Amino acid sequence: MDFTIARRRMVETQIVARGVDDQRVIDAMLKVPRHLFVDEALWGHAYADGSLPIGEKQTISQPFMVAAMTSALHLKGDERVLEIGAGSGYQTAVLAQLARRIYSIERISSLASRARRILDKCRATNVNLKIGDGTIGWKEQAPFDAILVAAGAPEVPRDYLEQLEIGGTLVMPVGGRDSQELIRVVRTAEDDFDEQRLMSCRFVPLIGEQGWNSDCEEG
Ligand code: SAH
């Protein structure tokens, strides 16, 4: 399998054809080797139109969802970005191409260490990755120009709003455990937030102090 060709086809048919037109996002997704972020047994499916299992009952997000969320942040290159739910590290690698520094949190240590290893292999040197409960954000590094959350919560954790720079943008799935709406929130002033619904989506649950409790992982 020629991964460069598969990747080009993925970008043309799943991303550009569905309306993503941010050239920087398109270029990043043409570049990042998505197959390296899944088990070798799944390499043949790495550029298919869907999410894939990455172990620990978690998934690597669908390529289109990565493109849609990333382009909703309108990154120019100089931003400090908070990412919650590194998972495989694929979305992290895409963000690393598009912003100055990425602060990423993953609660499952085995996923975090695998993500770190592959990010190092891809020379993503502008990523700080830590293990912990990302529902409370990363206070020591706040404020952030952009926040991207790759797991669904019942509502936007208040710490995210507090840790967002004025003028900054947050993208995350909000709603029930099984289906959510992808929302985009822009902090327009100290106490003013502009919220917009982008599309329906299905993400794994955001688990922690300001998300779902861990019982939700079962079943
Ligand atoms: N963007 C990732 C998505 C992984 S799925 C990818 O494409 O690979 C979402 C991830 O969020 C899972 O790995 C899950 O363990 C993680 N997660 C859930 N709740 C979390 C929390 N409170 N803090 C940090 N990570 C969390």
PDB file of N, CA, C and O in Angstrom, residues 114-173:
ATOM      1  N   ARG A 114       2.408   5.885  24.336  1.00  0.00           N
ATOM      2  CA  ARG A 114       2.508   5.500  22.928  1.00  0.00           C
ATOM      3  C   ARG A 114       2.447   6.736  22.021  1.00  0.00           C
ATOM      4  O   ARG A 114       3.208   6.877  21.065  1.00  0.00           O
ATOM      5  N   ALA A 115       1.536   7.651  22.364  1.00  0.00           N
ATOM      6  CA  ALA A 115       1.424   8.894  21.575  1.00  0.00           C
ATOM      7  C   ALA A 115       2.752   9.652  21.591  1.00  0.00           C
ATOM      8  O   ALA A 115       3.231  10.115  20.552  1.00  0.00           O
ATOM      9  N   ARG A 116       3.363   9.747  22.773  1.00  0.00           N
ATOM     10  CA  ARG A 116       4.637  10.467  22.898  1.00  0.00           C
ATOM     11  C   ARG A 116       5.706   9.862  21.984  1.00  0.00           C
ATOM     12  O   ARG A 116       6.449  10.570  21.314  1.00  0.00           O
ATOM     13  N   ARG A 117       5.738   8.525  21.968  1.00  0.00           N
ATOM     14  CA  ARG A 117       6.754   7.835  21.170  1.00  0.00           C
ATOM     15  C   ARG A 117       6.585   8.144  19.675  1.00  0.00           C
ATOM     16  O   ARG A 117       7.546   8.451  18.975  1.00  0.00           O
ATOM     17  N   ILE A 118       5.336   8.114  19.224  1.00  0.00           N
ATOM     18  CA  ILE A 118       5.123   8.350  17.785  1.00  0.00           C
ATOM     19  C   ILE A 118       5.310   9.824  17.437  1.00  0.00           C
ATOM     20  O   ILE A 118       5.856  10.156  16.384  1.00  0.00           O
ATOM     21  N   LEU A 119       4.891  10.696  18.341  1.00  0.00           N
ATOM     22  CA  LEU A 119       5.111  12.133  18.100  1.00  0.00           C
ATOM     23  C   LEU A 119       6.608  12.425  17.999  1.00  0.00           C
ATOM     24  O   LEU A 119       7.044  13.216  17.154  1.00  0.00           O
ATOM     25  N   ASP A 120       7.411  11.769  18.834  1.00  0.00           N
ATOM     26  CA  ASP A 120       8.866  11.956  18.767  1.00  0.00           C
ATOM     27  C   ASP A 120       9.404  11.458  17.430  1.00  0.00           C
ATOM     28  O   ASP A 120      10.245  12.092  16.807  1.00  0.00           O
ATOM     29  N   LYS A 121       8.870  10.311  17.009  1.00  0.00           N
ATOM     30  CA  LYS A 121       9.289   9.744  15.728  1.00  0.00           C
ATOM     31  C   LYS A 121       8.961  10.712  14.572  1.00  0.00           C
ATOM     32  O   LYS A 121       9.701  10.807  13.598  1.00  0.00           O
ATOM     33  N   CYS A 122       7.829  11.409  14.702  1.00  0.00           N
ATOM     34  CA  CYS A 122       7.413  12.384  13.675  1.00  0.00           C
ATOM     35  C   CYS A 122       8.069  13.749  13.897  1.00  0.00           C
ATOM     36  O   CYS A 122       7.701  14.730  13.247  1.00  0.00           O
ATOM     37  N   ARG A 123       8.962  13.835  14.861  1.00  0.00           N
ATOM     38  CA  ARG A 123       9.686  15.071  15.194  1.00  0.00           C
ATOM     39  C   ARG A 123       8.758  16.238  15.543  1.00  0.00           C
ATOM     40  O   ARG A 123       8.985  17.376  15.140  1.00  0.00           O
ATOM     41  N   ALA A 124       7.700  15.916  16.283  1.00  0.00           N
ATOM     42  CA  ALA A 124       6.810  16.976  16.769  1.00  0.00           C
ATOM     43  C   ALA A 124       7.403  17.502  18.075  1.00  0.00           C
ATOM     44  O   ALA A 124       7.016  17.097  19.169  1.00  0.00           O
ATOM     45  N   THR A 125       8.372  18.412  17.942  1.00  0.00           N
ATOM     46  CA  THR A 125       9.128  18.858  19.119  1.00  0.00           C
ATOM     47  C   THR A 125       8.418  19.979  19.892  1.00  0.00           C
ATOM     48  O   THR A 125       8.864  20.361  20.965  1.00  0.00           O
ATOM     49  N   ASN A 126       7.324  20.476  19.350  1.00  0.00           N
ATOM     50  CA  ASN A 126       6.615  21.578  20.012  1.00  0.00           C
ATOM     51  C   ASN A 126       5.397  21.102  20.794  1.00  0.00           C
ATOM     52  O   ASN A 126       4.417  21.826  20.945  1.00  0.00           O
ATOM     53  N   VAL A 127       5.441  19.839  21.281  1.00  0.00           N
ATOM     54  CA  VAL A 127       4.305  19.273  22.019  1.00  0.00           C
ATOM     55  C   VAL A 127       4.697  18.961  23.459  1.00  0.00           C
ATOM     56  O   VAL A 127       5.665  18.241  23.698  1.00  0.00           O
ATOM     57  N   ASN A 128       3.963  19.518  24.432  1.00  0.00           N
ATOM     58  CA  ASN A 128       4.090  19.099  25.824  1.00  0.00           C
ATOM     59  C   ASN A 128       2.907  18.179  26.111  1.00  0.00           C
ATOM     60  O   ASN A 128       1.763  18.609  25.974  1.00  0.00           O
ATOM     61  N   LEU A 129       3.184  16.932  26.466  1.00  0.00           N
ATOM     62  CA  LEU A 129       2.106  15.964  26.708  1.00  0.00           C
ATOM     63  C   LEU A 129       2.166  15.504  28.148  1.00  0.00           C
ATOM     64  O   LEU A 129       3.230  15.090  28.617  1.00  0.00           O
ATOM     65  N   LYS A 130       1.033  15.612  28.864  1.00  0.00           N
ATOM     66  CA  LYS A 130       1.052  15.109  30.239  1.00  0.00           C
ATOM     67  C   LYS A 130      -0.128  14.184  30.501  1.00  0.00           C
ATOM     68  O   LYS A 130      -1.162  14.254  29.822  1.00  0.00           O
ATOM     69  N   ILE A 131       0.050  13.333  31.506  1.00  0.00           N
ATOM     70  CA  ILE A 131      -1.000  12.397  31.896  1.00  0.00           C
ATOM     71  C   ILE A 131      -1.787  13.040  33.031  1.00  0.00           C
ATOM     72  O   ILE A 131      -1.200  13.573  33.970  1.00  0.00           O
ATOM     73  N   GLY A 132      -3.124  13.031  32.928  1.00  0.00           N
ATOM     74  CA  GLY A 132      -3.919  13.592  34.015  1.00  0.00           C
ATOM     75  C   GLY A 132      -5.350  13.828  33.596  1.00  0.00           C
ATOM     76  O   GLY A 132      -5.751  13.465  32.485  1.00  0.00           O
ATOM     77  N   ASP A 133      -6.117  14.442  34.516  1.00  0.00           N
ATOM     78  CA  ASP A 133      -7.512  14.770  34.231  1.00  0.00           C
ATOM     79  C   ASP A 133      -7.575  16.118  33.510  1.00  0.00           C
ATOM     80  O   ASP A 133      -7.418  17.175  34.117  1.00  0.00           O
ATOM     81  N   GLY A 134      -7.843  16.046  32.228  1.00  0.00           N
ATOM     82  CA  GLY A 134      -7.898  17.269  31.423  1.00  0.00           C
ATOM     83  C   GLY A 134      -9.178  18.070  31.580  1.00  0.00           C
ATOM     84  O   GLY A 134      -9.298  19.139  30.977  1.00  0.00           O
ATOM     85  N   THR A 135     -10.140  17.595  32.376  1.00  0.00           N
ATOM     86  CA  THR A 135     -11.376  18.400  32.511  1.00  0.00           C
ATOM     87  C   THR A 135     -11.117  19.698  33.275  1.00  0.00           C
ATOM     88  O   THR A 135     -11.953  20.602  33.237  1.00  0.00           O
ATOM     89  N   ILE A 136      -9.977  19.772  33.964  1.00  0.00           N
ATOM     90  CA  ILE A 136      -9.672  21.010  34.687  1.00  0.00           C
ATOM     91  C   ILE A 136      -8.646  21.860  33.925  1.00  0.00           C
ATOM     92  O   ILE A 136      -8.134  22.843  34.446  1.00  0.00           O
ATOM     93  N   GLY A 137      -8.366  21.460  32.685  1.00  0.00           N
ATOM     94  CA  GLY A 137      -7.443  22.240  31.859  1.00  0.00           C
ATOM     95  C   GLY A 137      -6.009  22.114  32.363  1.00  0.00           C
ATOM     96  O   GLY A 137      -5.636  21.114  32.978  1.00  0.00           O
ATOM     97  N   TRP A 138      -5.212  23.137  32.049  1.00  0.00           N
ATOM     98  CA  TRP A 138      -3.781  23.133  32.430  1.00  0.00           C
ATOM     99  C   TRP A 138      -3.462  24.545  32.903  1.00  0.00           C
ATOM    100  O   TRP A 138      -2.956  25.363  32.147  1.00  0.00           O
ATOM    101  N   LYS A 139      -3.784  24.797  34.207  1.00  0.00           N
ATOM    102  CA  LYS A 139      -3.717  26.160  34.780  1.00  0.00           C
ATOM    103  C   LYS A 139      -2.357  26.821  34.624  1.00  0.00           C
ATOM    104  O   LYS A 139      -2.261  27.993  34.278  1.00  0.00           O
ATOM    105  N   GLU A 140      -1.298  26.040  34.873  1.00  0.00           N
ATOM    106  CA  GLU A 140       0.063  26.612  34.862  1.00  0.00           C
ATOM    107  C   GLU A 140       0.441  27.180  33.495  1.00  0.00           C
ATOM    108  O   GLU A 140       1.300  28.035  33.387  1.00  0.00           O
ATOM    109  N   GLN A 141      -0.183  26.676  32.450  1.00  0.00           N
ATOM    110  CA  GLN A 141       0.176  27.103  31.097  1.00  0.00           C
ATOM    111  C   GLN A 141      -0.852  28.057  30.493  1.00  0.00           C
ATOM    112  O   GLN A 141      -0.652  28.553  29.385  1.00  0.00           O
ATOM    113  N   ALA A 142      -1.970  28.289  31.175  1.00  0.00           N
ATOM    114  CA  ALA A 142      -3.035  29.151  30.655  1.00  0.00           C
ATOM    115  C   ALA A 142      -2.571  30.609  30.652  1.00  0.00           C
ATOM    116  O   ALA A 142      -1.657  30.952  31.419  1.00  0.00           O
ATOM    117  N   PRO A 143      -3.173  31.495  29.837  1.00  0.00           N
ATOM    118  CA  PRO A 143      -4.302  31.233  28.935  1.00  0.00           C
ATOM    119  C   PRO A 143      -3.849  30.677  27.579  1.00  0.00           C
ATOM    120  O   PRO A 143      -2.705  30.827  27.191  1.00  0.00           O
ATOM    121  N   PHE A 144      -4.811  30.070  26.891  1.00  0.00           N
ATOM    122  CA  PHE A 144      -4.554  29.474  25.581  1.00  0.00           C
ATOM    123  C   PHE A 144      -5.291  30.243  24.478  1.00  0.00           C
ATOM    124  O   PHE A 144      -6.385  30.735  24.695  1.00  0.00           O
ATOM    125  N   ASP A 145      -4.684  30.279  23.301  1.00  0.00           N
ATOM    126  CA  ASP A 145      -5.329  30.936  22.154  1.00  0.00           C
ATOM    127  C   ASP A 145      -6.406  30.032  21.570  1.00  0.00           C
ATOM    128  O   ASP A 145      -7.336  30.502  20.909  1.00  0.00           O
ATOM    129  N   ALA A 146      -6.242  28.719  21.780  1.00  0.00           N
ATOM    130  CA  ALA A 146      -7.226  27.773  21.247  1.00  0.00           C
ATOM    131  C   ALA A 146      -7.275  26.550  22.160  1.00  0.00           C
ATOM    132  O   ALA A 146      -6.263  26.166  22.748  1.00  0.00           O
ATOM    133  N   ILE A 147      -8.472  25.967  22.278  1.00  0.00           N
ATOM    134  CA  ILE A 147      -8.639  24.733  23.047  1.00  0.00           C
ATOM    135  C   ILE A 147      -9.430  23.755  22.193  1.00  0.00           C
ATOM    136  O   ILE A 147     -10.492  24.102  21.664  1.00  0.00           O
ATOM    137  N   LEU A 148      -8.894  22.545  22.031  1.00  0.00           N
ATOM    138  CA  LEU A 148      -9.589  21.505  21.261  1.00  0.00           C
ATOM    139  C   LEU A 148      -9.790  20.299  22.172  1.00  0.00           C
ATOM    140  O   LEU A 148      -8.837  19.785  22.745  1.00  0.00           O
ATOM    141  N   VAL A 149     -11.038  19.873  22.318  1.00  0.00           N
ATOM    142  CA  VAL A 149     -11.366  18.761  23.207  1.00  0.00           C
ATOM    143  C   VAL A 149     -11.884  17.610  22.357  1.00  0.00           C
ATOM    144  O   VAL A 149     -12.864  17.756  21.627  1.00  0.00           O
ATOM    145  N   ALA A 150     -11.216  16.441  22.467  1.00  0.00           N
ATOM    146  CA  ALA A 150     -11.533  15.308  21.586  1.00  0.00           C
ATOM    147  C   ALA A 150     -12.372  14.247  22.283  1.00  0.00           C
ATOM    148  O   ALA A 150     -12.342  13.075  21.908  1.00  0.00           O
ATOM    149  N   ALA A 151     -13.132  14.649  23.312  1.00  0.00           N
ATOM    150  CA  ALA A 151     -14.030  13.723  24.000  1.00  0.00           C
ATOM    151  C   ALA A 151     -15.261  14.523  24.423  1.00  0.00           C
ATOM    152  O   ALA A 151     -15.156  15.735  24.668  1.00  0.00           O
ATOM    153  N   GLY A 152     -16.410  13.841  24.502  1.00  0.00           N
ATOM    154  CA  GLY A 152     -17.670  14.560  24.719  1.00  0.00           C
ATOM    155  C   GLY A 152     -18.004  14.749  26.191  1.00  0.00           C
ATOM    156  O   GLY A 152     -17.824  13.851  27.008  1.00  0.00           O
ATOM    157  N   ALA A 153     -18.520  15.947  26.526  1.00  0.00           N
ATOM    158  CA  ALA A 153     -18.906  16.251  27.906  1.00  0.00           C
ATOM    159  C   ALA A 153     -20.355  16.736  27.944  1.00  0.00           C
ATOM    160  O   ALA A 153     -20.882  17.196  26.935  1.00  0.00           O
ATOM    161  N   PRO A 154     -21.005  16.624  29.133  1.00  0.00           N
ATOM    162  CA  PRO A 154     -22.385  17.116  29.238  1.00  0.00           C
ATOM    163  C   PRO A 154     -22.471  18.624  29.037  1.00  0.00           C
ATOM    164  O   PRO A 154     -23.474  19.145  28.554  1.00  0.00           O
ATOM    165  N   GLU A 155     -21.423  19.338  29.435  1.00  0.00           N
ATOM    166  CA  GLU A 155     -21.366  20.786  29.188  1.00  0.00           C
ATOM    167  C   GLU A 155     -19.911  21.234  29.130  1.00  0.00           C
ATOM    168  O   GLU A 155     -19.013  20.442  29.431  1.00  0.00           O
ATOM    169  N   VAL A 156     -19.678  22.476  28.746  1.00  0.00           N
ATOM    170  CA  VAL A 156     -18.296  22.977  28.659  1.00  0.00           C
ATOM    171  C   VAL A 156     -17.753  23.165  30.077  1.00  0.00           C
ATOM    172  O   VAL A 156     -18.319  23.940  30.851  1.00  0.00           O
ATOM    173  N   PRO A 157     -16.680  22.466  30.453  1.00  0.00           N
ATOM    174  CA  PRO A 157     -16.105  22.686  31.784  1.00  0.00           C
ATOM    175  C   PRO A 157     -15.725  24.144  31.988  1.00  0.00           C
ATOM    176  O   PRO A 157     -15.150  24.772  31.094  1.00  0.00           O
ATOM    177  N   ARG A 158     -16.065  24.690  33.161  1.00  0.00           N
ATOM    178  CA  ARG A 158     -15.853  26.137  33.367  1.00  0.00           C
ATOM    179  C   ARG A 158     -14.373  26.514  33.293  1.00  0.00           C
ATOM    180  O   ARG A 158     -14.021  27.612  32.886  1.00  0.00           O
ATOM    181  N   ASP A 159     -13.486  25.590  33.674  1.00  0.00           N
ATOM    182  CA  ASP A 159     -12.052  25.905  33.614  1.00  0.00           C
ATOM    183  C   ASP A 159     -11.583  26.192  32.184  1.00  0.00           C
ATOM    184  O   ASP A 159     -10.650  26.954  31.977  1.00  0.00           O
ATOM    185  N   TYR A 160     -12.237  25.564  31.196  1.00  0.00           N
ATOM    186  CA  TYR A 160     -11.830  25.828  29.804  1.00  0.00           C
ATOM    187  C   TYR A 160     -12.131  27.279  29.453  1.00  0.00           C
ATOM    188  O   TYR A 160     -11.330  27.952  28.801  1.00  0.00           O
ATOM    189  N   LEU A 161     -13.313  27.740  29.881  1.00  0.00           N
ATOM    190  CA  LEU A 161     -13.693  29.126  29.561  1.00  0.00           C
ATOM    191  C   LEU A 161     -12.737  30.102  30.244  1.00  0.00           C
ATOM    192  O   LEU A 161     -12.317  31.094  29.659  1.00  0.00           O
ATOM    193  N   GLU A 162     -12.367  29.774  31.491  1.00  0.00           N
ATOM    194  CA  GLU A 162     -11.438  30.636  32.228  1.00  0.00           C
ATOM    195  C   GLU A 162     -10.044  30.630  31.621  1.00  0.00           C
ATOM    196  O   GLU A 162      -9.323  31.618  31.681  1.00  0.00           O
ATOM    197  N   GLN A 163      -9.645  29.493  31.051  1.00  0.00           N
ATOM    198  CA  GLN A 163      -8.280  29.368  30.529  1.00  0.00           C
ATOM    199  C   GLN A 163      -8.146  29.769  29.057  1.00  0.00           C
ATOM    200  O   GLN A 163      -7.080  29.636  28.462  1.00  0.00           O
ATOM    201  N   LEU A 164      -9.246  30.263  28.494  1.00  0.00           N
ATOM    202  CA  LEU A 164      -9.233  30.708  27.098  1.00  0.00           C
ATOM    203  C   LEU A 164      -8.882  32.201  27.046  1.00  0.00           C
ATOM    204  O   LEU A 164      -9.471  33.008  27.768  1.00  0.00           O
ATOM    205  N   GLU A 165      -7.928  32.540  26.213  1.00  0.00           N
ATOM    206  CA  GLU A 165      -7.521  33.934  25.999  1.00  0.00           C
ATOM    207  C   GLU A 165      -8.709  34.721  25.411  1.00  0.00           C
ATOM    208  O   GLU A 165      -9.520  34.143  24.676  1.00  0.00           O
ATOM    209  N   ILE A 166      -8.802  36.022  25.694  1.00  0.00           N
ATOM    210  CA  ILE A 166      -9.830  36.823  25.029  1.00  0.00           C
ATOM    211  C   ILE A 166      -9.508  36.832  23.529  1.00  0.00           C
ATOM    212  O   ILE A 166      -8.364  37.065  23.138  1.00  0.00           O
ATOM    213  N   GLY A 167     -10.497  36.529  22.717  1.00  0.00           N
ATOM    214  CA  GLY A 167     -10.271  36.370  21.277  1.00  0.00           C
ATOM    215  C   GLY A 167      -9.984  34.924  20.901  1.00  0.00           C
ATOM    216  O   GLY A 167      -9.932  34.580  19.720  1.00  0.00           O
ATOM    217  N   GLY A 168      -9.813  34.069  21.911  1.00  0.00           N
ATOM    218  CA  GLY A 168      -9.493  32.655  21.656  1.00  0.00           C
ATOM    219  C   GLY A 168     -10.721  31.821  21.326  1.00  0.00           C
ATOM    220  O   GLY A 168     -11.860  32.227  21.571  1.00  0.00           O
ATOM    221  N   THR A 169     -10.472  30.634  20.765  1.00  0.00           N
ATOM    222  CA  THR A 169     -11.551  29.754  20.307  1.00  0.00           C
ATOM    223  C   THR A 169     -11.443  28.373  20.928  1.00  0.00           C
ATOM    224  O   THR A 169     -10.350  27.805  20.994  1.00  0.00           O
ATOM    225  N   LEU A 170     -12.593  27.832  21.348  1.00  0.00           N
ATOM    226  CA  LEU A 170     -12.661  26.472  21.865  1.00  0.00           C
ATOM    227  C   LEU A 170     -13.568  25.643  20.961  1.00  0.00           C
ATOM    228  O   LEU A 170     -14.603  26.140  20.511  1.00  0.00           O
ATOM    229  N   VAL A 171     -13.162  24.411  20.673  1.00  0.00           N
ATOM    230  CA  VAL A 171     -14.018  23.498  19.909  1.00  0.00           C
ATOM    231  C   VAL A 171     -14.152  22.225  20.697  1.00  0.00           C
ATOM    232  O   VAL A 171     -13.143  21.647  21.133  1.00  0.00           O
ATOM    233  N   MET A 172     -15.389  21.772  20.910  1.00  0.00           N
ATOM    234  CA  MET A 172     -15.583  20.512  21.628  1.00  0.00           C
ATOM    235  C   MET A 172     -16.970  19.928  21.422  1.00  0.00           C
ATOM    236  O   MET A 172     -17.905  20.654  21.106  1.00  0.00           O
ATOM    237  N   PRO A 173     -17.098  18.596  21.590  1.00  0.00           N
ATOM    238  CA  PRO A 173     -18.413  17.963  21.525  1.00  0.00           C
ATOM    239  C   PRO A 173     -19.132  18.076  22.871  1.00  0.00           C
ATOM    240  O   PRO A 173     -18.552  17.762  23.911  1.00  0.00           O
TER     241      PRO A 173
END
